[in-house]
Amino acid sequence: GNSVTQMEGPVTLSEEAFLTINCTYTATGYPSLFWYVQYPGEGLQLLLKATKADDKGSNKGFEATYRKETTSFHLEKGSVQVSDSAVYFCALTVNRDDKIIFGKGTRLHILP
Amino acid sequence: DGGITQSPKYLFRKEGQNVTLSCEQNLNHDAMYWYRQDPGQGLRLIYYSHIVNDFQKGDIAEGYSVSREKKESFPLTVTSAQKNPTAFYLCASRLTAGQGWDTEAFFGQGTRLTVV
């Protein structure tokens, strides 16, 4: 079946540190891959996405590259800010299935 | 502006009561979803619908019911059969897989339900 595995949290970093949150997937066919962010007390919002192998999604300084050979979609940011503190969800969708497959989420704390 | 709206933001339920959470979207999306989120936890799928008058159970449907009489609306009822309903409930919508399987979901702001 389809599944997403992302690193356990919480992740705590100092401001301006480099961030990586790992995400790997298992899917039949060729999935589309997403990162969503959830700020405290709010719903999820799309951070970035990639729809085919080797695509790089980017937004607000965050990047993730769709790696088919390693079935990965790791989220990176070169210099995090306190305002990046949130929960990050990796997700996938596949053709012919309306379900969205989410990872369990990774809570990120950025210290000033 | 197009979007998805959940109401109320906060809801309190007495033991043994049914309560209904509202979810409305004006994005012209056919697919709609309800998720439950417990503190520090991920999302668990309750129900989803890909077309009016049709819906499917998700992973934790017991104690919940839904209807999809209009494309724009997908209300969730938390029944008295749900023994531990205190949680954060999120509604989402997107194009169906047939319309755009590579498109993202849009989420409401959530409803926090507390049993008192």
mmCIF file of C-alpha atoms in Angstrom:
data_model
loop_
_atom_site.group_PDB
_atom_site.id
_atom_site.type_symbol
_atom_site.label_atom_id
_atom_site.label_comp_id
_atom_site.label_asym_id
_atom_site.label_seq_id
_atom_site.Cartn_x
_atom_site.Cartn_y
_atom_site.Cartn_z
ATOM 1 C CA GLY A 1 0.000 0.000 0.000
ATOM 2 C CA ASN A 2 0.894 3.683 -0.066
ATOM 3 C CA SER A 3 2.631 5.172 2.953
ATOM 4 C CA VAL A 4 4.749 8.097 4.142
ATOM 5 C CA THR A 5 7.393 7.953 6.850
ATOM 6 C CA GLN A 6 8.879 11.110 8.297
ATOM 7 C CA MET A 7 11.330 11.683 11.076
ATOM 8 C CA GLU A 8 10.054 11.759 14.616
ATOM 9 C CA GLY A 9 10.023 15.032 16.455
ATOM 10 C CA PRO A 10 10.252 17.318 18.135
ATOM 11 C CA VAL A 11 13.171 18.929 16.380
ATOM 12 C CA THR A 12 14.729 21.846 18.253
ATOM 13 C CA LEU A 13 17.158 24.211 16.535
ATOM 14 C CA SER A 14 18.630 27.623 17.141
ATOM 15 C CA GLU A 15 17.716 30.494 14.874
ATOM 16 C CA GLU A 16 19.758 30.585 11.627
ATOM 17 C CA ALA A 17 20.547 26.860 11.832
ATOM 18 C CA PHE A 18 20.194 24.526 8.837
ATOM 19 C CA LEU A 19 17.074 22.388 8.804
ATOM 20 C CA THR A 20 16.437 18.962 7.331
ATOM 21 C CA ILE A 21 13.274 16.963 7.952
ATOM 22 C CA ASN A 22 13.429 13.537 6.346
ATOM 23 C CA CYS A 23 10.526 12.031 4.435
ATOM 24 C CA THR A 24 10.438 8.734 2.567
ATOM 25 C CA TYR A 25 7.510 7.139 0.798
ATOM 26 C CA THR A 26 6.144 3.916 -0.602
ATOM 27 C CA ALA A 27 3.686 4.193 -3.465
ATOM 28 C CA THR A 28 2.278 2.299 -6.398
ATOM 29 C CA GLY A 29 2.910 4.186 -9.597
ATOM 30 C CA TYR A 30 4.199 7.746 -9.586
ATOM 31 C CA PRO A 31 2.948 9.837 -6.683
ATOM 32 C CA SER A 32 2.795 13.575 -6.264
ATOM 33 C CA LEU A 33 4.544 14.745 -3.099
ATOM 34 C CA PHE A 34 3.668 17.570 -0.760
ATOM 35 C CA TRP A 35 4.838 19.349 2.365
ATOM 36 C CA TYR A 36 2.167 21.002 4.489
ATOM 37 C CA VAL A 37 2.745 23.249 7.512
ATOM 38 C CA GLN A 38 0.469 23.672 10.521
ATOM 39 C CA TYR A 39 0.900 26.676 12.806
ATOM 40 C CA PRO A 40 -0.486 26.430 16.358
ATOM 41 C CA GLY A 41 -4.271 26.282 16.487
ATOM 42 C CA GLU A 42 -4.675 26.407 12.725
ATOM 43 C CA GLY A 43 -5.384 24.115 9.800
ATOM 44 C CA LEU A 44 -2.751 22.841 7.415
ATOM 45 C CA GLN A 45 -1.539 24.890 4.490
ATOM 46 C CA LEU A 46 0.511 23.860 1.508
ATOM 47 C CA LEU A 47 4.189 24.729 1.824
ATOM 48 C CA LEU A 48 5.483 23.196 -1.412
ATOM 49 C CA LYS A 49 4.949 20.325 -3.803
ATOM 50 C CA ALA A 50 6.576 18.306 -6.595
ATOM 51 C CA THR A 51 4.688 16.227 -9.113
ATOM 52 C CA LYS A 52 7.392 14.249 -10.913
ATOM 53 C CA ALA A 53 10.849 12.826 -10.354
ATOM 54 C CA ASP A 54 13.694 15.349 -9.975
ATOM 55 C CA ASP A 55 11.266 18.261 -9.536
ATOM 56 C CA LYS A 56 12.205 20.691 -6.801
ATOM 57 C CA GLY A 57 9.477 22.441 -4.867
ATOM 58 C CA SER A 58 10.342 25.666 -3.082
ATOM 59 C CA ASN A 59 8.589 28.326 -1.032
ATOM 60 C CA LYS A 60 9.560 30.772 1.746
ATOM 61 C CA GLY A 61 13.153 29.528 1.698
ATOM 62 C CA PHE A 62 12.143 25.885 2.064
ATOM 63 C CA GLU A 63 13.053 23.346 -0.610
ATOM 64 C CA ALA A 64 12.425 19.671 -1.283
ATOM 65 C CA THR A 65 13.489 17.513 -4.243
ATOM 66 C CA TYR A 66 11.494 14.520 -5.483
ATOM 67 C CA ARG A 67 14.029 11.663 -5.523
ATOM 68 C CA LYS A 68 12.595 8.618 -7.208
ATOM 69 C CA GLU A 69 15.751 6.518 -6.785
ATOM 70 C CA THR A 70 15.688 6.907 -2.992
ATOM 71 C CA THR A 71 11.876 7.406 -2.700
ATOM 72 C CA SER A 72 12.502 10.525 -0.663
ATOM 73 C CA PHE A 73 11.274 14.113 -0.408
ATOM 74 C CA HIS A 74 13.338 15.692 2.361
ATOM 75 C CA LEU A 75 12.498 19.230 3.471
ATOM 76 C CA GLU A 76 15.397 21.682 3.857
ATOM 77 C CA LYS A 77 15.935 25.297 4.794
ATOM 78 C CA GLY A 78 19.263 27.017 4.990
ATOM 79 C CA SER A 79 18.541 29.402 7.866
ATOM 80 C CA VAL A 80 15.497 28.909 10.059
ATOM 81 C CA GLN A 81 13.646 31.615 11.928
ATOM 82 C CA VAL A 82 11.598 31.575 15.118
ATOM 83 C CA SER A 83 8.505 32.054 12.941
ATOM 84 C CA ASP A 84 9.170 28.660 11.300
ATOM 85 C CA SER A 85 8.144 26.916 14.513
ATOM 86 C CA ALA A 86 5.251 24.687 13.480
ATOM 87 C CA VAL A 87 4.332 21.106 12.642
ATOM 88 C CA TYR A 88 5.369 19.888 9.186
ATOM 89 C CA PHE A 89 3.567 17.078 7.359
ATOM 90 C CA CYS A 90 4.845 15.171 4.359
ATOM 91 C CA ALA A 91 2.092 13.758 2.126
ATOM 92 C CA LEU A 92 1.467 12.004 -1.158
ATOM 93 C CA THR A 93 -1.348 11.461 -3.621
ATOM 94 C CA VAL A 94 -1.577 8.941 -6.423
ATOM 95 C CA ASN A 95 -3.611 8.602 -9.554
ATOM 96 C CA ARG A 96 -7.003 6.845 -9.243
ATOM 97 C CA ASP A 97 -7.178 7.225 -5.454
ATOM 98 C CA ASP A 98 -8.862 10.143 -3.691
ATOM 99 C CA LYS A 99 -7.138 9.500 -0.373
ATOM 100 C CA ILE A 100 -4.292 11.725 0.766
ATOM 101 C CA ILE A 101 -1.560 9.829 2.595
ATOM 102 C CA PHE A 102 0.041 11.861 5.398
ATOM 103 C CA GLY A 103 3.092 11.238 7.508
ATOM 104 C CA LYS A 104 2.704 11.608 11.266
ATOM 105 C CA GLY A 105 4.088 15.126 11.311
ATOM 106 C CA THR A 106 7.280 16.627 12.749
ATOM 107 C CA ARG A 107 7.094 19.373 15.336
ATOM 108 C CA LEU A 108 9.793 22.019 14.888
ATOM 109 C CA HIS A 109 10.877 24.412 17.648
ATOM 110 C CA ILE A 110 13.206 27.272 16.783
ATOM 111 C CA LEU A 111 14.961 28.990 19.691
ATOM 112 C CA PRO A 112 15.914 32.667 19.443
ATOM 113 C CA ASP B 1 -12.003 34.892 -2.162
ATOM 114 C CA GLY B 2 -12.250 31.143 -2.506
ATOM 115 C CA GLY B 3 -11.706 29.063 0.555
ATOM 116 C CA ILE B 4 -12.942 26.511 3.016
ATOM 117 C CA THR B 5 -14.701 27.519 6.222
ATOM 118 C CA GLN B 6 -15.272 25.504 9.351
ATOM 119 C CA SER B 7 -17.583 26.516 12.147
ATOM 120 C CA PRO B 8 -17.677 26.893 15.025
ATOM 121 C CA LYS B 9 -14.048 27.360 16.011
ATOM 122 C CA TYR B 10 -14.745 26.040 19.521
ATOM 123 C CA LEU B 11 -17.523 23.631 20.507
ATOM 124 C CA PHE B 12 -18.463 22.143 23.835
ATOM 125 C CA ARG B 13 -20.509 18.984 24.099
ATOM 126 C CA LYS B 14 -22.163 17.406 27.057
ATOM 127 C CA GLU B 15 -21.987 13.684 27.589
ATOM 128 C CA GLY B 16 -24.590 11.862 25.488
ATOM 129 C CA GLN B 17 -25.194 14.704 23.039
ATOM 130 C CA ASN B 18 -24.795 14.702 19.288
ATOM 131 C CA VAL B 19 -23.067 17.726 17.781
ATOM 132 C CA THR B 20 -22.591 18.780 14.163
ATOM 133 C CA LEU B 21 -19.513 20.482 12.783
ATOM 134 C CA SER B 22 -19.925 22.587 9.677
ATOM 135 C CA CYS B 23 -17.629 22.628 6.647
ATOM 136 C CA GLU B 24 -18.311 24.786 3.598
ATOM 137 C CA GLN B 25 -16.131 25.395 0.537
ATOM 138 C CA ASN B 26 -16.489 27.640 -2.513
ATOM 139 C CA LEU B 27 -13.530 26.204 -4.411
ATOM 140 C CA ASN B 28 -15.720 24.045 -6.654
ATOM 141 C CA HIS B 29 -13.992 20.930 -5.340
ATOM 142 C CA ASP B 30 -15.664 17.551 -5.595
ATOM 143 C CA ALA B 31 -13.558 15.801 -2.954
ATOM 144 C CA MET B 32 -13.969 16.651 0.722
ATOM 145 C CA TYR B 33 -12.441 15.112 3.858
ATOM 146 C CA TRP B 34 -12.763 15.072 7.633
ATOM 147 C CA TYR B 35 -9.745 14.419 9.851
ATOM 148 C CA ARG B 36 -9.295 14.120 13.570
ATOM 149 C CA GLN B 37 -6.141 15.372 15.272
ATOM 150 C CA ASP B 38 -5.315 14.605 18.885
ATOM 151 C CA PRO B 39 -2.698 16.631 20.829
ATOM 152 C CA GLY B 40 0.760 16.010 19.478
ATOM 153 C CA GLN B 41 -0.596 13.511 16.978
ATOM 154 C CA GLY B 42 -0.956 13.273 13.243
ATOM 155 C CA LEU B 43 -4.124 13.286 11.156
ATOM 156 C CA ARG B 44 -6.572 10.412 11.135
ATOM 157 C CA LEU B 45 -9.160 10.156 8.356
ATOM 158 C CA ILE B 46 -12.767 9.924 9.530
ATOM 159 C CA TYR B 47 -14.779 10.153 6.285
ATOM 160 C CA TYR B 48 -14.276 11.379 2.758
ATOM 161 C CA SER B 49 -16.483 12.100 -0.221
ATOM 162 C CA HIS B 50 -15.626 12.441 -3.899
ATOM 163 C CA ILE B 51 -19.066 13.400 -5.167
ATOM 164 C CA VAL B 52 -22.442 14.611 -3.955
ATOM 165 C CA ASN B 53 -24.557 11.935 -2.230
ATOM 166 C CA ASP B 54 -21.627 9.553 -1.861
ATOM 167 C CA PHE B 55 -19.043 9.148 0.884
ATOM 168 C CA GLN B 56 -16.676 6.505 2.261
ATOM 169 C CA LYS B 57 -15.518 5.575 5.725
ATOM 170 C CA GLY B 58 -11.983 6.387 6.669
ATOM 171 C CA ASP B 59 -9.862 4.769 9.337
ATOM 172 C CA ILE B 60 -11.849 5.899 12.402
ATOM 173 C CA ALA B 61 -15.478 6.302 11.254
ATOM 174 C CA GLU B 62 -17.107 4.668 14.286
ATOM 175 C CA GLY B 63 -19.177 7.164 16.267
ATOM 176 C CA TYR B 64 -19.288 9.699 13.427
ATOM 177 C CA SER B 65 -21.679 10.362 10.548
ATOM 178 C CA VAL B 66 -21.613 12.650 7.514
ATOM 179 C CA SER B 67 -23.815 13.817 4.675
ATOM 180 C CA ARG B 68 -23.041 15.312 1.278
ATOM 181 C CA GLU B 69 -26.253 16.799 -0.062
ATOM 182 C CA LYS B 70 -24.526 19.745 -1.733
ATOM 183 C CA LYS B 71 -21.168 20.026 -3.406
ATOM 184 C CA GLU B 72 -20.193 22.915 -1.152
ATOM 185 C CA SER B 73 -21.054 21.331 2.177
ATOM 186 C CA PHE B 74 -19.835 18.290 4.124
ATOM 187 C CA PRO B 75 -21.069 18.417 7.736
ATOM 188 C CA LEU B 76 -19.749 15.992 10.341
ATOM 189 C CA THR B 77 -21.907 14.759 13.230
ATOM 190 C CA VAL B 78 -20.161 13.468 16.312
ATOM 191 C CA THR B 79 -22.628 11.098 17.906
ATOM 192 C CA SER B 80 -22.974 9.942 21.496
ATOM 193 C CA ALA B 81 -21.486 6.631 20.360
ATOM 194 C CA GLN B 82 -18.101 8.335 20.022
ATOM 195 C CA LYS B 83 -16.628 7.675 23.470
ATOM 196 C CA ASN B 84 -13.692 10.050 23.334
ATOM 197 C CA PRO B 85 -14.633 12.920 21.034
ATOM 198 C CA THR B 86 -12.408 15.637 22.520
ATOM 199 C CA ALA B 87 -10.069 16.560 19.655
ATOM 200 C CA PHE B 88 -9.272 19.056 16.917
ATOM 201 C CA TYR B 89 -11.291 18.392 13.755
ATOM 202 C CA LEU B 90 -10.078 19.456 10.330
ATOM 203 C CA CYS B 91 -12.010 19.598 7.073
ATOM 204 C CA ALA B 92 -10.284 19.659 3.692
ATOM 205 C CA SER B 93 -11.197 19.761 0.019
ATOM 206 C CA ARG B 94 -9.456 19.218 -3.293
ATOM 207 C CA LEU B 95 -10.057 18.100 -6.853
ATOM 208 C CA THR B 96 -10.729 14.390 -7.180
ATOM 209 C CA ALA B 97 -7.987 12.074 -8.384
ATOM 210 C CA GLY B 98 -9.733 11.903 -11.742
ATOM 211 C CA GLN B 99 -9.772 15.683 -12.068
ATOM 212 C CA GLY B 100 -6.310 16.471 -10.755
ATOM 213 C CA TRP B 101 -4.599 13.843 -8.648
ATOM 214 C CA ASP B 102 -1.472 15.979 -8.337
ATOM 215 C CA THR B 103 -3.256 18.985 -6.830
ATOM 216 C CA GLU B 104 -3.083 20.044 -3.230
ATOM 217 C CA ALA B 105 -5.713 19.970 -0.525
ATOM 218 C CA PHE B 106 -7.093 23.098 1.114
ATOM 219 C CA PHE B 107 -7.864 22.983 4.819
ATOM 220 C CA GLY B 108 -10.237 24.850 7.067
ATOM 221 C CA GLN B 109 -9.094 26.464 10.310
ATOM 222 C CA GLY B 110 -10.409 23.597 12.391
ATOM 223 C CA THR B 111 -12.974 23.070 15.141
ATOM 224 C CA ARG B 112 -11.837 22.254 18.647
ATOM 225 C CA LEU B 113 -14.405 20.012 20.299
ATOM 226 C CA THR B 114 -14.390 19.523 24.062
ATOM 227 C CA VAL B 115 -16.619 17.220 26.090
ATOM 228 C CA VAL B 116 -17.739 18.822 29.352
#
